[in-house]
Coordinates of C-alpha atoms in Angstrom, one line a residue:
Chain A
M12 CA 1.0 5.3 27.7
N13 CA -1.5 5.9 24.7
I14 CA -0.4 7.0 21.5
I15 CA -3.9 7.2 20.1
E16 CA -7.2 8.5 22.3
V17 CA -10.1 8.5 20.4
D18 CA -13.1 9.8 22.5
N19 CA -16.7 9.6 21.1
L20 CA -15.8 10.3 17.6
V21 CA -18.6 10.6 15.2
K22 CA -18.3 11.2 11.2
K23 CA -21.1 11.7 9.3
F24 CA -21.7 12.2 5.3
G25 CA -24.9 13.9 5.0
S26 CA -27.3 11.8 6.9
F27 CA -25.2 8.8 6.8
I28 CA -23.3 7.9 9.9
A29 CA -19.9 6.4 8.9
N30 CA -18.2 6.3 12.3
D31 CA -20.8 6.2 15.2
H32 CA -19.2 7.4 18.8
L33 CA -16.0 5.4 18.4
T34 CA -14.3 5.2 21.6
F35 CA -10.7 3.2 22.0
N36 CA -6.9 3.8 22.7
V37 CA -4.1 2.7 21.2
R38 CA -0.8 2.0 23.6
K39 CA 2.7 3.1 22.4
G40 CA 4.4 0.2 21.1
E41 CA 1.6 -2.1 20.2
I42 CA 0.6 -3.8 17.1
F43 CA -2.9 -3.0 16.7
G44 CA -5.3 -4.5 14.4
F45 CA -8.3 -2.6 12.7
L46 CA -10.7 -5.2 11.3
G47 CA -14.2 -4.9 9.8
A48 CA -16.3 -5.8 7.0
N49 CA -16.0 -3.6 3.7
G50 CA -18.1 -0.4 4.5
A51 CA -17.8 -0.6 8.4
G52 CA -16.1 2.7 8.4
K53 CA -12.7 1.6 8.7
T54 CA -11.1 3.9 5.9
T55 CA -13.2 6.8 7.1
A56 CA -11.5 6.3 10.6
I57 CA -8.2 5.9 9.3
K58 CA -8.4 9.2 7.4
I59 CA -9.3 10.9 10.5
L60 CA -6.6 9.4 12.6
C61 CA -4.0 10.4 9.9
G62 CA -5.0 14.1 10.0
L63 CA -6.6 14.0 6.4
S64 CA -10.4 14.4 7.5
K65 CA -12.0 16.1 10.3
P66 CA -14.3 14.6 12.7
T67 CA -18.0 15.8 12.9
S68 CA -17.6 15.8 16.6
G69 CA -15.6 13.8 19.4
K70 CA -12.0 14.2 20.2
V71 CA -9.0 12.5 18.7
M72 CA -5.4 12.6 20.0
V73 CA -2.9 11.1 17.8
A74 CA 1.1 11.2 18.8
G75 CA 0.1 13.8 21.4
Y76 CA -1.7 16.4 19.0
N77 CA -5.3 17.1 18.4
V78 CA -6.2 15.7 14.7
S79 CA -9.2 18.8 14.4
T80 CA -6.8 21.8 15.4
H81 CA -3.2 20.4 14.5
P82 CA -3.5 18.1 11.5
E83 CA -0.2 18.9 9.9
E84 CA 1.5 17.9 13.4
V85 CA -0.2 14.7 13.2
K86 CA 1.0 14.2 9.6
S87 CA 4.7 14.7 10.3
N88 CA 4.6 12.3 13.4
I89 CA 3.1 9.6 11.6
G90 CA 4.0 7.0 8.7
Y91 CA 1.5 5.9 6.2
M92 CA 1.3 3.0 3.8
S93 CA -1.7 2.3 1.6
Q94 CA -2.2 -0.8 -0.6
K95 CA -3.1 0.9 -3.6
F96 CA -0.3 3.4 -3.9
S97 CA 2.9 4.1 -2.1
L98 CA 5.5 4.4 -4.1
Y99 CA 6.1 6.3 -7.5
D100 CA 6.6 3.6 -10.2
D101 CA 8.2 5.8 -12.7
L102 CA 11.1 6.6 -10.1
T103 CA 13.9 4.3 -9.1
V104 CA 14.3 2.8 -5.6
V105 CA 16.7 5.5 -4.5
E106 CA 14.6 8.4 -6.1
N107 CA 11.5 7.0 -4.0
I108 CA 13.5 6.9 -0.7
R109 CA 14.7 10.5 -1.5
L110 CA 11.6 11.8 -2.4
Y111 CA 10.0 10.6 0.9
G112 CA 12.8 11.8 2.7
V113 CA 12.7 15.4 1.9
I114 CA 8.7 15.6 2.2
Y115 CA 9.4 14.4 5.7
G116 CA 12.1 17.1 6.1
L117 CA 15.1 14.9 6.7
S118 CA 18.5 16.4 6.1
S119 CA 20.6 15.2 3.1
T120 CA 23.1 13.4 5.4
E121 CA 20.2 11.6 7.2
I122 CA 18.6 10.7 3.9
K123 CA 21.9 9.1 2.7
E124 CA 22.6 7.2 5.9
R125 CA 19.2 5.8 6.1
T126 CA 19.0 4.9 2.2
E127 CA 22.1 2.7 2.5
I128 CA 20.8 0.9 6.2
L129 CA 17.6 0.2 4.5
L130 CA 18.8 -1.1 1.2
N131 CA 21.2 -3.3 3.3
R132 CA 18.5 -4.5 5.2
L133 CA 16.2 -5.2 2.4
Q134 CA 19.1 -6.6 0.5
L135 CA 18.4 -4.3 -2.4
Q136 CA 21.7 -2.8 -2.9
D137 CA 21.9 -4.2 -6.6
A138 CA 18.4 -2.9 -7.3
R139 CA 19.0 0.7 -6.3
K140 CA 18.8 2.3 -9.8
R141 CA 15.9 0.1 -10.9
L142 CA 12.6 1.5 -11.3
I143 CA 9.7 0.8 -9.0
K144 CA 7.7 -0.7 -11.8
T145 CA 9.9 -3.5 -12.2
L146 CA 9.8 -4.8 -8.9
S147 CA 7.6 -7.5 -7.6
L148 CA 4.6 -6.5 -5.7
G149 CA 6.4 -8.3 -2.6
W150 CA 9.3 -6.2 -3.0
K151 CA 7.3 -3.1 -3.4
Q152 CA 5.2 -3.7 -0.3
K153 CA 8.2 -4.4 1.6
L154 CA 10.1 -1.2 0.4
A155 CA 7.0 0.8 0.9
F156 CA 6.8 0.0 4.3
S157 CA 10.5 0.6 5.1
V158 CA 10.0 4.2 3.3
A159 CA 6.7 4.8 5.6
I160 CA 8.9 4.4 8.5
L161 CA 12.2 6.2 7.0
H162 CA 11.6 9.4 9.4
R163 CA 11.1 7.3 12.5
P164 CA 7.7 8.2 13.2
S165 CA 5.7 7.3 16.5
I166 CA 3.3 5.3 14.8
V167 CA 2.6 4.2 11.3
F168 CA -0.5 3.2 9.5
L169 CA -0.7 0.1 7.2
D170 CA -3.9 -0.2 4.9
E171 CA -4.2 -3.8 3.8
P172 CA -0.4 -3.9 3.2
T173 CA -0.3 -7.6 2.2
S174 CA -3.4 -7.9 -0.2
G175 CA -2.2 -10.5 -3.0
V176 CA 1.4 -10.8 -1.9
D177 CA 2.6 -14.2 -1.8
P178 CA 2.5 -16.3 1.3
I179 CA 6.5 -16.1 2.1
T180 CA 6.7 -12.8 1.3
R181 CA 3.6 -12.0 3.3
R182 CA 5.3 -13.4 6.6
Q183 CA 8.4 -11.5 5.8
F184 CA 6.4 -8.4 5.9
W185 CA 5.0 -9.3 9.3
E186 CA 8.4 -10.0 10.8
M187 CA 9.4 -6.3 9.7
I188 CA 6.2 -5.3 11.4
Y189 CA 7.2 -7.1 14.5
E190 CA 10.8 -5.5 14.1
A191 CA 9.3 -2.0 13.8
A192 CA 7.1 -2.6 17.2
N193 CA 10.0 -4.1 18.9
S194 CA 12.0 -0.9 18.2
G195 CA 9.0 1.3 19.8
I196 CA 6.9 2.2 16.8
T197 CA 3.3 1.9 17.3
V198 CA 1.6 -0.2 14.4
F199 CA -2.0 0.3 13.0
V200 CA -3.0 -2.3 10.8
T201 CA -5.9 -3.3 8.5
T202 CA -6.0 -6.7 6.9
H203 CA -8.7 -9.2 5.1
Y204 CA -6.3 -12.1 6.4
M205 CA -7.7 -13.3 9.4
D206 CA -4.5 -15.6 10.5
E207 CA -2.7 -11.9 10.5
A208 CA -5.0 -10.8 13.0
E209 CA -3.7 -13.1 15.2
Y210 CA -0.3 -11.4 14.9
C211 CA -1.8 -8.2 16.5
N212 CA -1.4 -7.5 20.3
R213 CA -5.0 -6.2 20.1
V214 CA -7.7 -6.1 17.4
T215 CA -10.8 -4.1 17.2
I216 CA -13.7 -5.2 15.0
M217 CA -15.9 -2.5 13.4
A218 CA -19.2 -3.4 12.0
D219 CA -21.8 -0.7 10.8
G220 CA -19.7 2.3 12.1
K221 CA -19.5 0.9 15.6
I222 CA -16.7 -0.8 17.5
E223 CA -18.2 -4.3 18.0
A224 CA -15.3 -5.9 19.9
L225 CA -11.7 -4.8 21.3
D226 CA -9.3 -7.0 23.0
T227 CA -6.2 -9.7 22.5
P228 CA -7.2 -12.2 19.8
A229 CA -6.9 -14.9 22.5
N230 CA -9.5 -12.8 24.9
L231 CA -11.9 -12.4 22.1
K232 CA -12.0 -15.8 21.0
K233 CA -12.8 -17.1 24.4
Q234 CA -15.4 -14.2 25.0
Y235 CA -17.5 -15.3 21.8
G236 CA -16.6 -18.9 22.1
A237 CA -14.9 -18.9 18.7
N238 CA -12.1 -21.1 17.7
S239 CA -10.4 -18.9 15.4
M240 CA -10.4 -15.0 14.4
N241 CA -12.4 -15.9 11.3
A242 CA -15.2 -17.7 13.2
L243 CA -15.2 -14.7 15.4
F244 CA -15.0 -12.0 12.4
L245 CA -18.0 -14.2 10.9
K246 CA -19.9 -14.1 14.3
L247 CA -19.6 -10.4 14.7
T248 CA -20.0 -9.0 11.2
R249 CA -22.3 -11.4 9.6
K250 CA -25.0 -8.9 8.5
E251 CA -26.2 -7.8 5.1
T252 CA -24.6 -4.7 4.5
V253 CA -25.9 -2.5 1.8
G254 CA -24.2 0.9 2.4
L255 CA -21.8 3.0 0.1
D256 CA -18.0 2.2 0.2
N257 CA -15.9 4.9 1.0
Chain B
M29 CA -13.9 -29.4 -20.5
I30 CA -10.7 -27.4 -20.8
E31 CA -7.4 -28.4 -22.0
V32 CA -4.5 -26.2 -21.7
N33 CA -1.3 -27.6 -23.0
Q34 CA 2.3 -25.8 -22.6
L35 CA 1.2 -22.2 -22.7
C36 CA 3.8 -19.8 -22.8
K37 CA 3.2 -15.9 -22.9
Q38 CA 6.1 -13.4 -22.4
F39 CA 5.7 -9.7 -22.0
G40 CA 8.9 -8.2 -22.5
K41 CA 11.7 -9.9 -20.3
V42 CA 8.8 -11.4 -18.1
K43 CA 7.7 -14.7 -18.8
A44 CA 4.1 -14.5 -17.6
L45 CA 3.1 -18.1 -18.4
N46 CA 6.2 -20.5 -18.8
G47 CA 4.6 -23.7 -20.0
V48 CA 1.2 -24.2 -18.2
S49 CA -0.9 -27.2 -18.6
I50 CA -4.1 -28.0 -16.6
Q51 CA -7.2 -29.9 -17.2
V52 CA -10.6 -28.7 -15.9
N53 CA -13.3 -31.2 -16.2
E54 CA -17.1 -30.3 -17.0
G55 CA -19.1 -29.2 -13.9
E56 CA -15.8 -28.8 -11.9
L57 CA -15.3 -25.7 -9.5
Y58 CA -11.7 -25.2 -10.4
G59 CA -9.3 -22.9 -8.5
L60 CA -6.0 -21.1 -9.8
I61 CA -4.2 -20.2 -6.5
G62 CA -1.3 -18.1 -6.5
P63 CA -0.3 -14.6 -5.4
D64 CA -0.1 -11.3 -7.8
G65 CA 2.1 -11.6 -10.8
A66 CA 1.8 -15.5 -10.9
G67 CA 0.2 -15.5 -14.2
K68 CA -3.3 -15.9 -13.4
T69 CA -5.1 -13.1 -15.3
T70 CA -2.7 -13.9 -18.1
L71 CA -4.1 -17.5 -18.2
F72 CA -7.6 -16.6 -18.1
R73 CA -7.3 -13.8 -20.9
I74 CA -5.6 -16.2 -23.3
L75 CA -8.7 -19.0 -22.4
I76 CA -11.2 -16.3 -23.3
S77 CA -9.6 -15.0 -26.3
L78 CA -8.8 -11.7 -25.2
L79 CA -5.0 -12.2 -25.4
L80 CA -2.8 -14.5 -27.8
P81 CA -0.3 -17.0 -26.7
D82 CA 3.2 -16.9 -27.8
S83 CA 3.1 -20.7 -27.9
G84 CA 1.0 -23.9 -26.7
S85 CA -2.7 -24.5 -27.1
A86 CA -6.0 -24.1 -25.3
R87 CA -9.2 -26.2 -26.0
L88 CA -12.6 -25.4 -24.5
W89 CA -15.0 -28.2 -25.4
G90 CA -12.8 -28.3 -28.3
L91 CA -12.9 -25.1 -29.4
D92 CA -9.4 -23.0 -30.1
P93 CA -9.6 -19.5 -28.5
V94 CA -7.6 -18.3 -31.3
A95 CA -9.5 -19.7 -34.5
D96 CA -12.7 -20.0 -32.9
F97 CA -12.8 -16.8 -30.7
K98 CA -16.3 -15.8 -31.9
K99 CA -17.6 -19.2 -30.4
V100 CA -15.4 -19.2 -27.4
R101 CA -17.2 -15.8 -26.1
Q102 CA -20.7 -17.4 -26.7
I103 CA -20.1 -19.9 -24.0
I104 CA -18.0 -18.0 -21.5
G105 CA -19.2 -15.9 -19.0
Y106 CA -16.2 -13.7 -17.6
M107 CA -15.7 -11.4 -14.6
P108 CA -12.6 -9.7 -14.5
G109 CA -10.8 -8.8 -11.4
K110 CA -11.2 -4.9 -11.9
F111 CA -14.9 -3.8 -12.1
S112 CA -15.9 -3.4 -15.7
L113 CA -19.2 -2.4 -16.0
Y114 CA -21.0 1.0 -17.3
E115 CA -20.7 2.8 -14.2
D116 CA -23.3 5.3 -15.5
L117 CA -25.8 2.8 -16.2
S118 CA -28.1 1.7 -13.8
I119 CA -28.3 -2.1 -12.3
I120 CA -31.2 -2.7 -14.6
E121 CA -29.5 -1.4 -17.4
N122 CA -26.2 -2.9 -17.2
L123 CA -28.0 -6.5 -16.8
T124 CA -30.1 -5.8 -19.9
F125 CA -27.6 -4.5 -21.8
F126 CA -25.5 -7.8 -21.4
A127 CA -28.5 -10.2 -21.9
T128 CA -29.0 -8.1 -25.4
V129 CA -25.4 -8.4 -26.6
F130 CA -25.6 -12.1 -26.3
G131 CA -29.1 -12.4 -28.1
T132 CA -31.0 -13.4 -24.9
T133 CA -33.3 -11.5 -22.6
V134 CA -33.1 -11.1 -18.7
E135 CA -36.3 -12.9 -18.6
E136 CA -35.3 -16.4 -20.3
N137 CA -32.2 -17.0 -17.9
Y138 CA -33.5 -15.0 -14.7
Y139 CA -33.7 -18.5 -12.8
L140 CA -29.9 -18.4 -13.1
I141 CA -29.1 -15.3 -11.5
E142 CA -32.6 -15.0 -9.2
D143 CA -30.6 -16.0 -5.9
I144 CA -27.9 -13.4 -6.4
F145 CA -29.7 -10.7 -8.2
K146 CA -32.8 -10.4 -5.9
Q147 CA -30.2 -9.2 -3.1
I148 CA -29.5 -6.1 -5.3
E149 CA -32.9 -5.5 -7.0
P150 CA -34.0 -3.0 -4.4
F151 CA -31.4 -0.7 -5.9
K152 CA -32.0 -1.4 -9.3
N153 CA -32.4 2.2 -10.6
R154 CA -29.0 3.0 -8.7
P155 CA -26.0 3.9 -11.2
A156 CA -23.5 1.0 -10.9
G157 CA -21.0 3.3 -10.2
K158 CA -22.6 4.4 -6.8
L159 CA -22.9 0.7 -5.4
S160 CA -20.9 -0.8 -2.5
G161 CA -18.1 -3.1 -3.7
G162 CA -20.5 -6.3 -2.4
M163 CA -23.3 -5.1 -4.6
K164 CA -21.0 -4.2 -7.8
Q165 CA -19.6 -7.8 -7.2
K166 CA -23.1 -9.3 -7.1
L167 CA -24.0 -7.1 -10.5
A168 CA -21.1 -8.1 -11.9
L169 CA -21.5 -12.0 -11.5
S170 CA -25.2 -11.5 -12.8
C171 CA -24.1 -10.0 -15.9
A172 CA -21.5 -12.6 -16.5
L173 CA -24.3 -15.3 -16.0
I174 CA -27.2 -13.7 -17.9
H175 CA -26.3 -15.6 -21.3
K176 CA -26.3 -19.0 -19.4
P177 CA -22.5 -19.5 -20.1
R178 CA -21.2 -23.3 -20.3
L179 CA -18.2 -21.8 -18.5
L180 CA -17.6 -19.0 -15.8
V181 CA -14.3 -17.5 -15.4
L182 CA -13.9 -15.4 -12.3
D183 CA -10.5 -13.4 -11.9
E184 CA -10.0 -12.9 -8.3
P185 CA -13.4 -12.0 -7.4
T186 CA -12.6 -12.1 -3.5
T187 CA -9.6 -9.9 -3.4
G188 CA -9.8 -7.3 -0.9
V189 CA -13.3 -8.5 -0.1
D190 CA -13.9 -8.9 3.7
A191 CA -14.0 -12.7 5.4
V192 CA -17.9 -12.5 5.6
S193 CA -18.3 -11.4 1.9
R194 CA -15.9 -13.8 1.1
Q195 CA -17.6 -16.8 2.4
E196 CA -21.2 -15.6 1.1
F197 CA -19.5 -15.2 -2.5
W198 CA -18.2 -18.9 -2.3
E199 CA -21.6 -20.3 -1.3
M200 CA -23.0 -18.4 -4.6
L201 CA -20.4 -20.5 -6.4
K202 CA -21.4 -23.6 -5.1
R203 CA -25.1 -23.0 -5.9
L204 CA -23.9 -22.4 -9.4
K205 CA -22.0 -25.2 -9.8
A206 CA -25.0 -27.4 -8.9
Q207 CA -26.6 -25.7 -11.6
G208 CA -23.9 -27.5 -13.9
I209 CA -21.8 -24.7 -14.7
T210 CA -18.1 -25.4 -14.9
I211 CA -16.2 -22.6 -13.0
L212 CA -12.7 -21.4 -13.1
V213 CA -11.9 -19.1 -10.4
S214 CA -8.5 -17.4 -9.1
T215 CA -7.7 -16.4 -5.8
P216 CA -4.5 -15.2 -4.0
Y217 CA -6.3 -16.3 -0.4
M218 CA -5.0 -19.8 0.0
D219 CA -7.5 -20.8 2.4
E220 CA -10.0 -20.6 -0.4
A221 CA -8.3 -23.6 -2.2
G222 CA -10.4 -25.9 0.3
L223 CA -13.6 -24.9 -1.2
C224 CA -12.5 -25.9 -4.9
D225 CA -13.0 -29.4 -6.4
R226 CA -9.5 -29.2 -7.9
V227 CA -6.8 -26.7 -7.6
A228 CA -3.7 -25.3 -9.4
L229 CA -1.0 -24.1 -7.3
I230 CA 0.6 -21.2 -9.6
Q231 CA 3.9 -18.8 -9.2
N232 CA 6.0 -17.1 -11.5
G233 CA 4.1 -18.2 -14.6
K234 CA 4.6 -22.2 -13.7
I235 CA 2.2 -24.5 -12.4
L236 CA 3.7 -25.9 -8.9
E237 CA 0.9 -28.7 -8.4
T238 CA -2.4 -29.5 -9.6
N239 CA -4.7 -31.9 -7.5
S240 CA -7.7 -31.7 -5.1
P241 CA -6.7 -29.9 -2.1
E242 CA -7.0 -33.0 0.1
D243 CA -4.5 -34.7 -2.2
I244 CA -2.2 -31.9 -2.2
I245 CA -2.1 -32.1 1.8
E246 CA -1.9 -35.6 1.6
R247 CA 1.0 -35.6 -0.5
F248 CA 3.2 -33.2 1.5
N249 CA 5.8 -35.8 2.8
K250 CA 7.1 -33.5 5.8
P251 CA 5.8 -33.8 9.3
V252 CA 4.7 -30.2 10.3
F253 CA 4.6 -29.0 13.9
A254 CA 2.9 -26.0 15.3
V255 CA 4.8 -24.1 18.2
S256 CA 3.3 -21.3 20.4
D257 CA 4.1 -19.1 23.1
N258 CA 3.3 -15.9 24.6
N259 CA 6.0 -13.8 22.8
M260 CA 6.0 -14.9 19.3
Y261 CA 8.7 -12.7 18.4
Q262 CA 11.3 -13.9 20.7
L263 CA 9.9 -17.6 20.0
L264 CA 10.3 -16.9 16.1
N265 CA 13.9 -15.7 16.4
N266 CA 14.9 -18.8 18.6
C267 CA 13.2 -21.3 16.4
R268 CA 15.2 -19.8 13.4
Q269 CA 18.5 -20.7 15.4
Y270 CA 17.7 -24.1 16.2
P271 CA 19.9 -26.4 14.1
G272 CA 17.7 -29.0 12.9
V273 CA 15.0 -26.6 11.4
A274 CA 14.2 -26.4 7.9
S275 CA 11.4 -23.9 7.9
V276 CA 10.0 -21.7 10.4
Y277 CA 6.8 -19.8 9.4
P278 CA 4.2 -17.7 11.4
F279 CA 0.4 -18.7 10.9
G280 CA -1.7 -16.6 13.2
E281 CA -1.0 -17.6 16.8
E282 CA 1.5 -20.4 15.9
L283 CA 4.5 -21.2 14.2
H284 CA 4.6 -23.8 11.6
I285 CA 7.9 -25.7 11.6
T286 CA 9.7 -28.5 9.5
F287 CA 12.7 -30.1 10.5
S288 CA 15.6 -30.9 8.0
E289 CA 15.8 -34.5 7.0
G290 CA 16.9 -37.0 9.9
S291 CA 16.4 -34.0 12.6
V292 CA 12.8 -34.7 13.2
N293 CA 12.9 -34.2 17.1
P294 CA 10.2 -32.0 18.6
V295 CA 11.5 -33.2 22.2
H296 CA 14.9 -31.7 21.4
L297 CA 13.5 -28.6 20.0
K298 CA 11.7 -28.3 23.2
E299 CA 14.9 -28.6 25.2
F300 CA 16.7 -26.0 23.4
L301 CA 13.8 -23.6 23.5
V302 CA 13.9 -24.0 27.3
S303 CA 17.8 -23.4 27.3
K304 CA 16.9 -20.2 25.5
G305 CA 14.5 -19.4 28.4
I306 CA 11.4 -20.3 26.7
P307 CA 10.3 -23.0 28.9
D308 CA 6.5 -23.0 28.4
A309 CA 6.3 -23.3 24.3
N310 CA 3.7 -25.7 23.3
I311 CA 5.0 -28.2 20.6
K312 CA 2.4 -30.4 18.5
Q313 CA 2.4 -32.3 15.3
I314 CA -0.4 -31.0 13.0
Q315 CA -1.7 -31.7 9.6
P316 CA -0.4 -29.2 7.1
T317 CA -2.4 -26.6 5.4
I318 CA -2.5 -25.6 1.7
E319 CA -0.6 -22.7 2.6
D320 CA 2.3 -24.9 4.1
C321 CA 2.3 -26.8 1.0
F322 CA 2.3 -24.0 -1.5
M323 CA 5.3 -22.6 0.4
E324 CA 7.5 -25.7 0.4
L325 CA 6.6 -26.2 -3.3
S326 CA 7.7 -22.4 -4.2
T327 CA 11.0 -22.6 -2.4

């Protein structure tokens, strides 16, 4: 069963084509890696999938809803975590959890229950009243991920969740991703770490607004005769790009 | 050359630098490798005279960044982690501005940046704020080089940059090194350590180790094994349960495993995995990577 269906998605900004006839599906419960060079059109596509931006043409279904006609339903059925901003620095750990719980319409009983489960799992009980800005980046990102799936969405979007995170925490973060996927949540993730691309069930590689490749990491490496995802990535995207970012 | 001796810097309760000592030789491409919050930026800002240390000392070719800050600023080129050029000035206006501030001209040192600058020259009248990430980076590097610095300091130039642009950036650095410029570069990407002559691994304000990447790997004293199977999550959970295991970390399509002392027995691990219903796991001994070393040193 597909949780995301993208059919001939086109997004233009003036004469610039950011997404050029993208067609792909994401299956329920899979870890789907979304890779590409800077400026390849990844952020544009993610904004459309999250209901934040409308396609110029094409049909995009996410969690059973059409993003063009029902963006609000899409938003309430997904989780989203960005690299740059996901938690409020001047709120405490529990305040942030409560804020997101309320935004996603959880009852106060649900918020209380899930807050305790979350704090226990992350072993953050002692830090519950600490301001977010006093936590290390690694803790912030693990907490941000847990908050993004607090309302148990069917799919979660992670935009470069591990950038700059230390190597051990980066791996703990991926174990949380595995765990979420194991519990049935579909994970849609972008990353610049090529070893992380290997952790995905399937990956797609974008270049110049188009999908260059889409398959399991093993099949892609075989198909293009590359011995690592890094080599494959270089092979598929090594072009001089001078377009505008974002 | 650069000598850093027991530098300490505290912000409130946070010890950003906790007794950091490194030495960088003339003409070296030296990497500071560590995650966010390790203290990389603080160290750089002290070296280039933008921040005062609490204690300890630094010398750049004999110059003290505190006492001789004006002279230090003449010999360094600095590219901060955050894009910091004038966004409302064009490419060529930014470059001319930095040349003029340092009392030189774009023409005088153009040979040094030609390689990099010619890639953005077709857009030279475009405001810097309207450039793509890759173009901004090339402009920032050109501006940091235009006064022909003795030392180039680059704070996480490749963070958030895709794998292709990262590789191109390192190729540019190698060419600059060949011109005789000493380069100090920081990065959170462990795989970039191998591109440096020598590196310092840094975490929580402390240097874990300094050496050439080859020597760091050679000095790693535990055998590392790569284990792989179709269902990695199941494999990971089972390897964790194996009694003789010291560390289990996912590395792309493999797990890297070290055994506790005296328990190095891949055959026994294989039998254990078979008994757990994983008959086809592949186990082989491998050479550790810098990331293996970093994790071992930081725990």
